[in-house]
Amino acid sequence: MVIPVHDVNPVRRTPWVTYALIAANFLVFLSTPGLAGPVAGDSGLSQLCHLQAFLDHYAAVPRELIHHQLPSAVPTGAVGAGMHGAGCVVAPPSYDKSPAVSVFTAMFLHGGWLHLLGNMLFLLIFGNNVEDRMGHIRYALFYVVCGYAAAYGFALLNADSGDPLIGASGAIAGVLGAYLVLYPKARVWVLVPFLIFLPLRLPAWLVLGFWFVLQAVYSSGEGVSGAGTVAYAAHVVGFLAGMLLAWPLKPGTPPPPEPRGLLFGRRARPRHTW
């Protein structure tokens, strides 16, 4: 997988919504118990119980989204001892959970630093131009709609799953799909792992098209042993939703500046900005 680091596609306005989304994701992650740092005075098991209780409350669960089957007992965050040793205490939920609202809250939850940083990197590089083309308010609505489409699309394909669905990947996949429609010829600097990380400047249609093909292959269970731990199908649905929603904007989208020079090196810098 190539790692994008920068696109040669300047913007005309500050992408405040993209920046706000990135900040919100970091703040929520740092507030998630048992992930960004230890819970004061707690053991590893206690941190795990806090995390499970948090996710059961705020993560989207396919079974809940499709069948509205809310669990009768959930982790409370406390640790107890049973016949098989120590474990997380479960009890009837003390809150009323709305499956539809959980899709929104799940968009700001991540399973670890790598998950968070990877998502935010893609959002930072590609989100600013999509926001620039759509405008702040329309872009914010677009982001949420893509996130909902990705979550419900995944849930329809896994209607009986009780595993929590978290992450901004579905919404960001929509941003990538929109970028592909609006700026297919924009150049993107990427790092390609080939013995060392080789910097190359490639067209967006190649970078994002390759990413989409990988997600489609992985969603079928091919080519990756841990496909069950990542919602690749949500990425596919979010990407397609972003393409469809951005398509009406394509005719009026100004093309990105045409860079000069080779695919790499100093001569590859853009001729002008706008």
Short mmCIF file of N, CA, C and O in Angstrom, two decimals, residues 137-232:
data_model
loop_
_atom_site.label_atom_id
_atom_site.label_comp_id
_atom_site.label_asym_id
_atom_site.label_seq_id
_atom_site.Cartn_x
_atom_site.Cartn_y
_atom_site.Cartn_z
N ILE A 137 -20.38 23.96 4.85
CA ILE A 137 -21.58 23.31 5.36
C ILE A 137 -21.93 22.07 4.53
O ILE A 137 -22.21 21.00 5.08
N ARG A 138 -21.89 22.21 3.22
CA ARG A 138 -22.22 21.07 2.37
C ARG A 138 -21.21 19.93 2.55
O ARG A 138 -21.58 18.75 2.54
N TYR A 139 -19.96 20.29 2.77
CA TYR A 139 -18.93 19.27 3.00
C TYR A 139 -19.17 18.53 4.31
O TYR A 139 -19.02 17.31 4.38
N ALA A 140 -19.54 19.27 5.36
CA ALA A 140 -19.82 18.63 6.65
C ALA A 140 -20.98 17.65 6.53
O ALA A 140 -20.92 16.53 7.05
N LEU A 141 -22.05 18.05 5.82
CA LEU A 141 -23.19 17.15 5.61
C LEU A 141 -22.78 15.95 4.77
O LEU A 141 -23.19 14.81 5.03
N PHE A 142 -21.97 16.20 3.74
CA PHE A 142 -21.48 15.13 2.88
C PHE A 142 -20.69 14.10 3.69
O PHE A 142 -20.88 12.89 3.53
N TYR A 143 -19.83 14.56 4.57
CA TYR A 143 -19.02 13.68 5.40
C TYR A 143 -19.89 12.77 6.25
O TYR A 143 -19.67 11.55 6.31
N VAL A 144 -20.89 13.35 6.89
CA VAL A 144 -21.78 12.57 7.76
C VAL A 144 -22.59 11.56 6.94
O VAL A 144 -22.75 10.40 7.33
N VAL A 145 -23.11 12.00 5.80
CA VAL A 145 -23.91 11.10 4.96
C VAL A 145 -23.08 9.91 4.49
O VAL A 145 -23.55 8.76 4.51
N CYS A 146 -21.85 10.15 4.09
CA CYS A 146 -20.98 9.04 3.66
C CYS A 146 -20.71 8.09 4.82
O CYS A 146 -20.67 6.87 4.64
N GLY A 147 -20.53 8.64 6.03
CA GLY A 147 -20.31 7.79 7.19
C GLY A 147 -21.52 6.91 7.48
O GLY A 147 -21.37 5.72 7.80
N TYR A 148 -22.71 7.48 7.36
CA TYR A 148 -23.93 6.70 7.58
C TYR A 148 -24.11 5.65 6.49
O TYR A 148 -24.50 4.50 6.77
N ALA A 149 -23.85 6.03 5.25
CA ALA A 149 -23.98 5.06 4.15
C ALA A 149 -23.03 3.89 4.35
O ALA A 149 -23.40 2.73 4.15
N ALA A 150 -21.79 4.17 4.77
CA ALA A 150 -20.80 3.11 4.98
C ALA A 150 -21.23 2.19 6.11
O ALA A 150 -21.14 0.96 6.00
N ALA A 151 -21.71 2.77 7.22
CA ALA A 151 -22.08 1.95 8.38
C ALA A 151 -23.29 1.08 8.07
O ALA A 151 -23.29 -0.13 8.37
N TYR A 152 -24.32 1.65 7.48
CA TYR A 152 -25.52 0.87 7.19
C TYR A 152 -25.27 -0.12 6.06
O TYR A 152 -25.84 -1.22 6.03
N GLY A 153 -24.41 0.25 5.10
CA GLY A 153 -24.06 -0.70 4.05
C GLY A 153 -23.35 -1.91 4.60
O GLY A 153 -23.65 -3.05 4.24
N PHE A 154 -22.41 -1.68 5.52
CA PHE A 154 -21.72 -2.80 6.17
C PHE A 154 -22.68 -3.61 7.00
O PHE A 154 -22.62 -4.85 7.02
N ALA A 155 -23.59 -2.93 7.72
CA ALA A 155 -24.53 -3.64 8.59
C ALA A 155 -25.47 -4.53 7.78
O ALA A 155 -25.82 -5.63 8.21
N LEU A 156 -25.88 -4.07 6.61
CA LEU A 156 -26.76 -4.89 5.77
C LEU A 156 -26.07 -6.18 5.34
O LEU A 156 -26.72 -7.22 5.19
N LEU A 157 -24.77 -6.12 5.14
CA LEU A 157 -24.00 -7.30 4.74
C LEU A 157 -23.63 -8.19 5.91
O LEU A 157 -23.20 -9.33 5.72
N ASN A 158 -23.76 -7.65 7.13
CA ASN A 158 -23.39 -8.40 8.34
C ASN A 158 -24.48 -8.18 9.40
O ASN A 158 -24.19 -7.78 10.53
N ALA A 159 -25.73 -8.45 9.01
CA ALA A 159 -26.87 -8.07 9.84
C ALA A 159 -26.91 -8.75 11.20
O ALA A 159 -27.51 -8.21 12.14
N ASP A 160 -26.30 -9.90 11.33
CA ASP A 160 -26.36 -10.63 12.60
C ASP A 160 -25.11 -10.43 13.46
O ASP A 160 -24.97 -11.07 14.51
N SER A 161 -24.22 -9.56 13.04
CA SER A 161 -22.97 -9.35 13.78
C SER A 161 -23.23 -8.50 15.02
O SER A 161 -23.92 -7.48 14.97
N GLY A 162 -22.62 -8.91 16.12
CA GLY A 162 -22.69 -8.14 17.36
C GLY A 162 -21.40 -7.42 17.67
O GLY A 162 -21.27 -6.84 18.75
N ASP A 163 -20.46 -7.42 16.74
CA ASP A 163 -19.17 -6.76 16.95
C ASP A 163 -19.32 -5.25 16.75
O ASP A 163 -19.98 -4.81 15.79
N PRO A 164 -18.71 -4.44 17.60
CA PRO A 164 -18.82 -2.98 17.45
C PRO A 164 -18.10 -2.49 16.20
O PRO A 164 -17.04 -3.00 15.82
N LEU A 165 -18.69 -1.52 15.56
CA LEU A 165 -18.14 -0.90 14.35
C LEU A 165 -17.71 0.52 14.71
O LEU A 165 -18.55 1.34 15.09
N ILE A 166 -16.43 0.80 14.60
CA ILE A 166 -15.91 2.12 14.98
C ILE A 166 -14.96 2.62 13.91
O ILE A 166 -14.43 1.86 13.10
N GLY A 167 -14.75 3.94 13.90
CA GLY A 167 -13.77 4.53 13.01
C GLY A 167 -14.37 5.51 12.02
O GLY A 167 -15.55 5.42 11.66
N ALA A 168 -13.54 6.43 11.57
CA ALA A 168 -13.95 7.42 10.58
C ALA A 168 -13.70 6.94 9.16
O ALA A 168 -13.92 7.69 8.20
N SER A 169 -13.27 5.69 8.99
CA SER A 169 -12.84 5.20 7.68
C SER A 169 -13.94 5.28 6.64
O SER A 169 -13.68 5.61 5.47
N GLY A 170 -15.18 4.95 7.01
CA GLY A 170 -16.27 4.98 6.03
C GLY A 170 -16.52 6.37 5.50
O GLY A 170 -16.67 6.57 4.29
N ALA A 171 -16.55 7.37 6.41
CA ALA A 171 -16.75 8.75 5.97
C ALA A 171 -15.57 9.24 5.15
O ALA A 171 -15.75 9.92 4.12
N ILE A 172 -14.35 8.90 5.57
CA ILE A 172 -13.17 9.33 4.83
C ILE A 172 -13.09 8.64 3.48
O ILE A 172 -12.62 9.23 2.49
N ALA A 173 -13.55 7.39 3.39
CA ALA A 173 -13.62 6.72 2.09
C ALA A 173 -14.52 7.51 1.14
O ALA A 173 -14.25 7.60 -0.06
N GLY A 174 -15.60 8.09 1.67
CA GLY A 174 -16.45 8.94 0.85
C GLY A 174 -15.70 10.16 0.34
O GLY A 174 -15.87 10.58 -0.81
N VAL A 175 -14.85 10.74 1.18
CA VAL A 175 -14.01 11.87 0.77
C VAL A 175 -13.07 11.45 -0.36
O VAL A 175 -12.88 12.18 -1.34
N LEU A 176 -12.50 10.26 -0.25
CA LEU A 176 -11.59 9.77 -1.30
C LEU A 176 -12.34 9.56 -2.61
O LEU A 176 -11.84 9.87 -3.69
N GLY A 177 -13.56 9.01 -2.51
CA GLY A 177 -14.36 8.82 -3.72
C GLY A 177 -14.69 10.13 -4.39
O GLY A 177 -14.64 10.25 -5.63
N ALA A 178 -15.02 11.15 -3.59
CA ALA A 178 -15.31 12.46 -4.15
C ALA A 178 -14.08 13.07 -4.80
O ALA A 178 -14.15 13.68 -5.87
N TYR A 179 -12.92 12.92 -4.16
CA TYR A 179 -11.68 13.45 -4.72
C TYR A 179 -11.38 12.80 -6.06
O TYR A 179 -10.95 13.47 -7.00
N LEU A 180 -11.59 11.50 -6.15
CA LEU A 180 -11.34 10.81 -7.41
C LEU A 180 -12.22 11.34 -8.53
O LEU A 180 -11.76 11.49 -9.67
N VAL A 181 -13.47 11.64 -8.22
CA VAL A 181 -14.39 12.18 -9.23
C VAL A 181 -14.00 13.61 -9.61
O VAL A 181 -13.98 13.97 -10.80
N LEU A 182 -13.66 14.44 -8.62
CA LEU A 182 -13.43 15.86 -8.86
C LEU A 182 -12.03 16.16 -9.39
O LEU A 182 -11.86 17.05 -10.21
N TYR A 183 -11.03 15.42 -8.91
CA TYR A 183 -9.64 15.74 -9.26
C TYR A 183 -8.86 14.48 -9.66
O TYR A 183 -7.83 14.16 -9.06
N PRO A 184 -9.32 13.75 -10.66
CA PRO A 184 -8.63 12.50 -11.02
C PRO A 184 -7.21 12.71 -11.53
O PRO A 184 -6.37 11.82 -11.41
N LYS A 185 -6.92 13.89 -12.09
CA LYS A 185 -5.59 14.14 -12.66
C LYS A 185 -4.66 14.86 -11.71
O LYS A 185 -3.51 15.14 -12.08
N ALA A 186 -5.12 15.18 -10.51
CA ALA A 186 -4.24 15.84 -9.55
C ALA A 186 -3.09 14.90 -9.19
O ALA A 186 -3.27 13.68 -9.12
N ARG A 187 -1.93 15.48 -8.97
CA ARG A 187 -0.76 14.67 -8.63
C ARG A 187 -0.64 14.54 -7.11
O ARG A 187 -0.86 15.50 -6.37
N VAL A 188 -0.28 13.35 -6.68
CA VAL A 188 -0.17 13.06 -5.26
C VAL A 188 1.22 12.50 -4.97
O VAL A 188 1.64 11.52 -5.61
N TRP A 189 1.91 13.13 -4.04
CA TRP A 189 3.19 12.58 -3.59
C TRP A 189 2.92 11.41 -2.65
O TRP A 189 2.15 11.55 -1.69
N VAL A 190 3.53 10.29 -2.91
CA VAL A 190 3.34 9.09 -2.09
C VAL A 190 4.69 8.47 -1.78
O VAL A 190 5.69 8.72 -2.46
N LEU A 191 4.70 7.67 -0.73
CA LEU A 191 5.86 6.86 -0.38
C LEU A 191 5.54 5.40 -0.71
O LEU A 191 4.55 4.86 -0.20
N VAL A 192 6.34 4.81 -1.55
CA VAL A 192 6.12 3.43 -1.97
C VAL A 192 7.16 2.54 -1.30
O VAL A 192 8.37 2.75 -1.48
N PRO A 193 6.73 1.58 -0.46
CA PRO A 193 7.71 0.71 0.20
C PRO A 193 8.33 -0.27 -0.79
O PRO A 193 7.71 -1.23 -1.23
N PHE A 194 9.59 0.00 -1.17
CA PHE A 194 10.33 -0.88 -2.07
C PHE A 194 11.77 -0.90 -1.58
O PHE A 194 12.58 -0.06 -1.96
N LEU A 195 12.07 -1.81 -0.66
CA LEU A 195 13.32 -1.86 0.08
C LEU A 195 13.42 -0.66 1.01
O LEU A 195 13.61 -0.80 2.21
N ILE A 196 13.30 0.56 0.45
CA ILE A 196 13.17 1.76 1.25
C ILE A 196 11.86 2.44 0.82
O ILE A 196 11.20 1.98 -0.11
N PHE A 197 11.49 3.51 1.50
CA PHE A 197 10.31 4.25 1.09
C PHE A 197 10.69 5.19 -0.06
O PHE A 197 11.39 6.17 0.13
N LEU A 198 10.23 4.85 -1.25
CA LEU A 198 10.58 5.59 -2.45
C LEU A 198 9.53 6.67 -2.73
O LEU A 198 8.34 6.35 -2.89
N PRO A 199 9.91 7.97 -2.76
CA PRO A 199 8.92 9.02 -3.04
C PRO A 199 8.61 9.11 -4.53
O PRO A 199 9.51 9.17 -5.36
N LEU A 200 7.34 9.11 -4.85
CA LEU A 200 6.89 9.23 -6.23
C LEU A 200 5.72 10.19 -6.29
O LEU A 200 4.97 10.35 -5.33
N ARG A 201 5.55 10.83 -7.43
CA ARG A 201 4.38 11.68 -7.67
C ARG A 201 3.49 10.99 -8.69
O ARG A 201 3.87 10.83 -9.85
N LEU A 202 2.32 10.57 -8.26
CA LEU A 202 1.43 9.78 -9.09
C LEU A 202 0.09 10.49 -9.26
O LEU A 202 -0.31 11.28 -8.39
N PRO A 203 -0.64 10.20 -10.33
CA PRO A 203 -1.98 10.80 -10.48
C PRO A 203 -2.96 10.24 -9.45
O PRO A 203 -2.86 9.07 -9.04
N ALA A 204 -3.90 11.08 -9.05
CA ALA A 204 -4.85 10.68 -8.02
C ALA A 204 -5.66 9.47 -8.44
O ALA A 204 -6.00 8.62 -7.61
N TRP A 205 -5.99 9.37 -9.72
CA TRP A 205 -6.81 8.23 -10.16
C TRP A 205 -6.08 6.91 -9.94
O TRP A 205 -6.71 5.89 -9.63
N LEU A 206 -4.75 6.93 -10.02
CA LEU A 206 -3.99 5.71 -9.79
C LEU A 206 -3.89 5.39 -8.29
O LEU A 206 -4.10 4.25 -7.87
N VAL A 207 -3.61 6.42 -7.48
CA VAL A 207 -3.47 6.21 -6.03
C VAL A 207 -4.79 5.76 -5.42
O VAL A 207 -4.86 4.75 -4.71
N LEU A 208 -5.86 6.50 -5.71
CA LEU A 208 -7.15 6.21 -5.09
C LEU A 208 -7.82 5.00 -5.74
O LEU A 208 -8.53 4.24 -5.07
N GLY A 209 -7.60 4.83 -7.03
CA GLY A 209 -8.15 3.64 -7.69
C GLY A 209 -7.53 2.37 -7.14
O GLY A 209 -8.22 1.37 -6.90
N PHE A 210 -6.22 2.40 -6.92
CA PHE A 210 -5.52 1.25 -6.33
C PHE A 210 -6.02 0.99 -4.92
O PHE A 210 -6.24 -0.17 -4.52
N TRP A 211 -6.23 2.06 -4.15
CA TRP A 211 -6.75 1.91 -2.78
C TRP A 211 -8.13 1.25 -2.80
O TRP A 211 -8.40 0.35 -2.02
N PHE A 212 -8.99 1.70 -3.71
CA PHE A 212 -10.34 1.14 -3.77
C PHE A 212 -10.32 -0.33 -4.17
O PHE A 212 -11.05 -1.15 -3.60
N VAL A 213 -9.49 -0.68 -5.13
CA VAL A 213 -9.40 -2.08 -5.56
C VAL A 213 -8.95 -2.96 -4.39
O VAL A 213 -9.48 -4.06 -4.18
N LEU A 214 -7.98 -2.47 -3.62
CA LEU A 214 -7.52 -3.23 -2.45
C LEU A 214 -8.66 -3.45 -1.45
O LEU A 214 -8.83 -4.55 -0.92
N GLN A 215 -9.44 -2.40 -1.20
CA GLN A 215 -10.54 -2.53 -0.24
C GLN A 215 -11.58 -3.53 -0.75
O GLN A 215 -12.12 -4.33 0.02
N ALA A 216 -11.86 -3.50 -2.05
CA ALA A 216 -12.83 -4.43 -2.62
C ALA A 216 -12.34 -5.86 -2.53
O ALA A 216 -13.10 -6.79 -2.20
N VAL A 217 -11.05 -6.07 -2.80
CA VAL A 217 -10.48 -7.42 -2.70
C VAL A 217 -10.49 -7.90 -1.26
O VAL A 217 -10.90 -9.03 -0.96
N TYR A 218 -10.06 -7.04 -0.35
CA TYR A 218 -10.02 -7.42 1.06
C TYR A 218 -11.41 -7.68 1.62
O TYR A 218 -11.59 -8.52 2.50
N SER A 219 -12.41 -6.93 1.14
CA SER A 219 -13.77 -7.12 1.66
C SER A 219 -14.32 -8.50 1.31
O SER A 219 -15.22 -9.00 1.99
N SER A 220 -13.77 -9.11 0.26
CA SER A 220 -14.20 -10.46 -0.11
C SER A 220 -13.47 -11.53 0.69
O SER A 220 -13.75 -12.72 0.54
N GLY A 221 -12.50 -11.10 1.51
CA GLY A 221 -11.73 -12.04 2.31
C GLY A 221 -10.48 -12.53 1.63
O GLY A 221 -9.74 -13.34 2.19
N GLU A 222 -10.20 -12.04 0.43
CA GLU A 222 -9.02 -12.48 -0.32
C GLU A 222 -7.83 -11.58 0.01
O GLU A 222 -7.97 -10.37 0.19
N GLY A 223 -6.67 -12.17 0.09
CA GLY A 223 -5.43 -11.41 0.19
C GLY A 223 -5.08 -10.90 1.56
O GLY A 223 -4.06 -10.25 1.73
N VAL A 224 -5.92 -11.16 2.58
CA VAL A 224 -5.60 -10.70 3.92
C VAL A 224 -6.18 -11.67 4.93
O VAL A 224 -7.34 -12.07 4.82
N SER A 225 -5.36 -12.06 5.89
CA SER A 225 -5.81 -13.06 6.86
C SER A 225 -6.69 -12.46 7.93
O SER A 225 -7.53 -13.14 8.51
N GLY A 226 -6.56 -11.16 8.21
CA GLY A 226 -7.33 -10.54 9.28
C GLY A 226 -8.49 -9.72 8.77
O GLY A 226 -8.83 -8.70 9.36
N ALA A 227 -9.11 -10.12 7.67
CA ALA A 227 -10.18 -9.31 7.07
C ALA A 227 -11.34 -9.11 8.00
O ALA A 227 -12.06 -8.13 7.91
N GLY A 228 -11.54 -10.06 8.94
CA GLY A 228 -12.68 -9.95 9.82
C GLY A 228 -12.55 -8.83 10.83
O GLY A 228 -13.53 -8.45 11.46
N THR A 229 -11.33 -8.30 11.06
CA THR A 229 -11.14 -7.25 12.05
C THR A 229 -11.26 -5.85 11.47
O THR A 229 -11.27 -4.88 12.21
N VAL A 230 -11.32 -5.72 10.17
CA VAL A 230 -11.44 -4.43 9.51
C VAL A 230 -12.68 -4.44 8.62
O VAL A 230 -12.90 -5.39 7.87
N ALA A 231 -13.47 -3.37 8.70
CA ALA A 231 -14.72 -3.30 7.93
C ALA A 231 -14.43 -2.79 6.51
O ALA A 231 -14.80 -1.68 6.14
N TYR A 232 -13.76 -3.63 5.71
CA TYR A 232 -13.42 -3.22 4.35
C TYR A 232 -14.66 -2.93 3.52
O TYR A 232 -14.64 -2.04 2.66
#
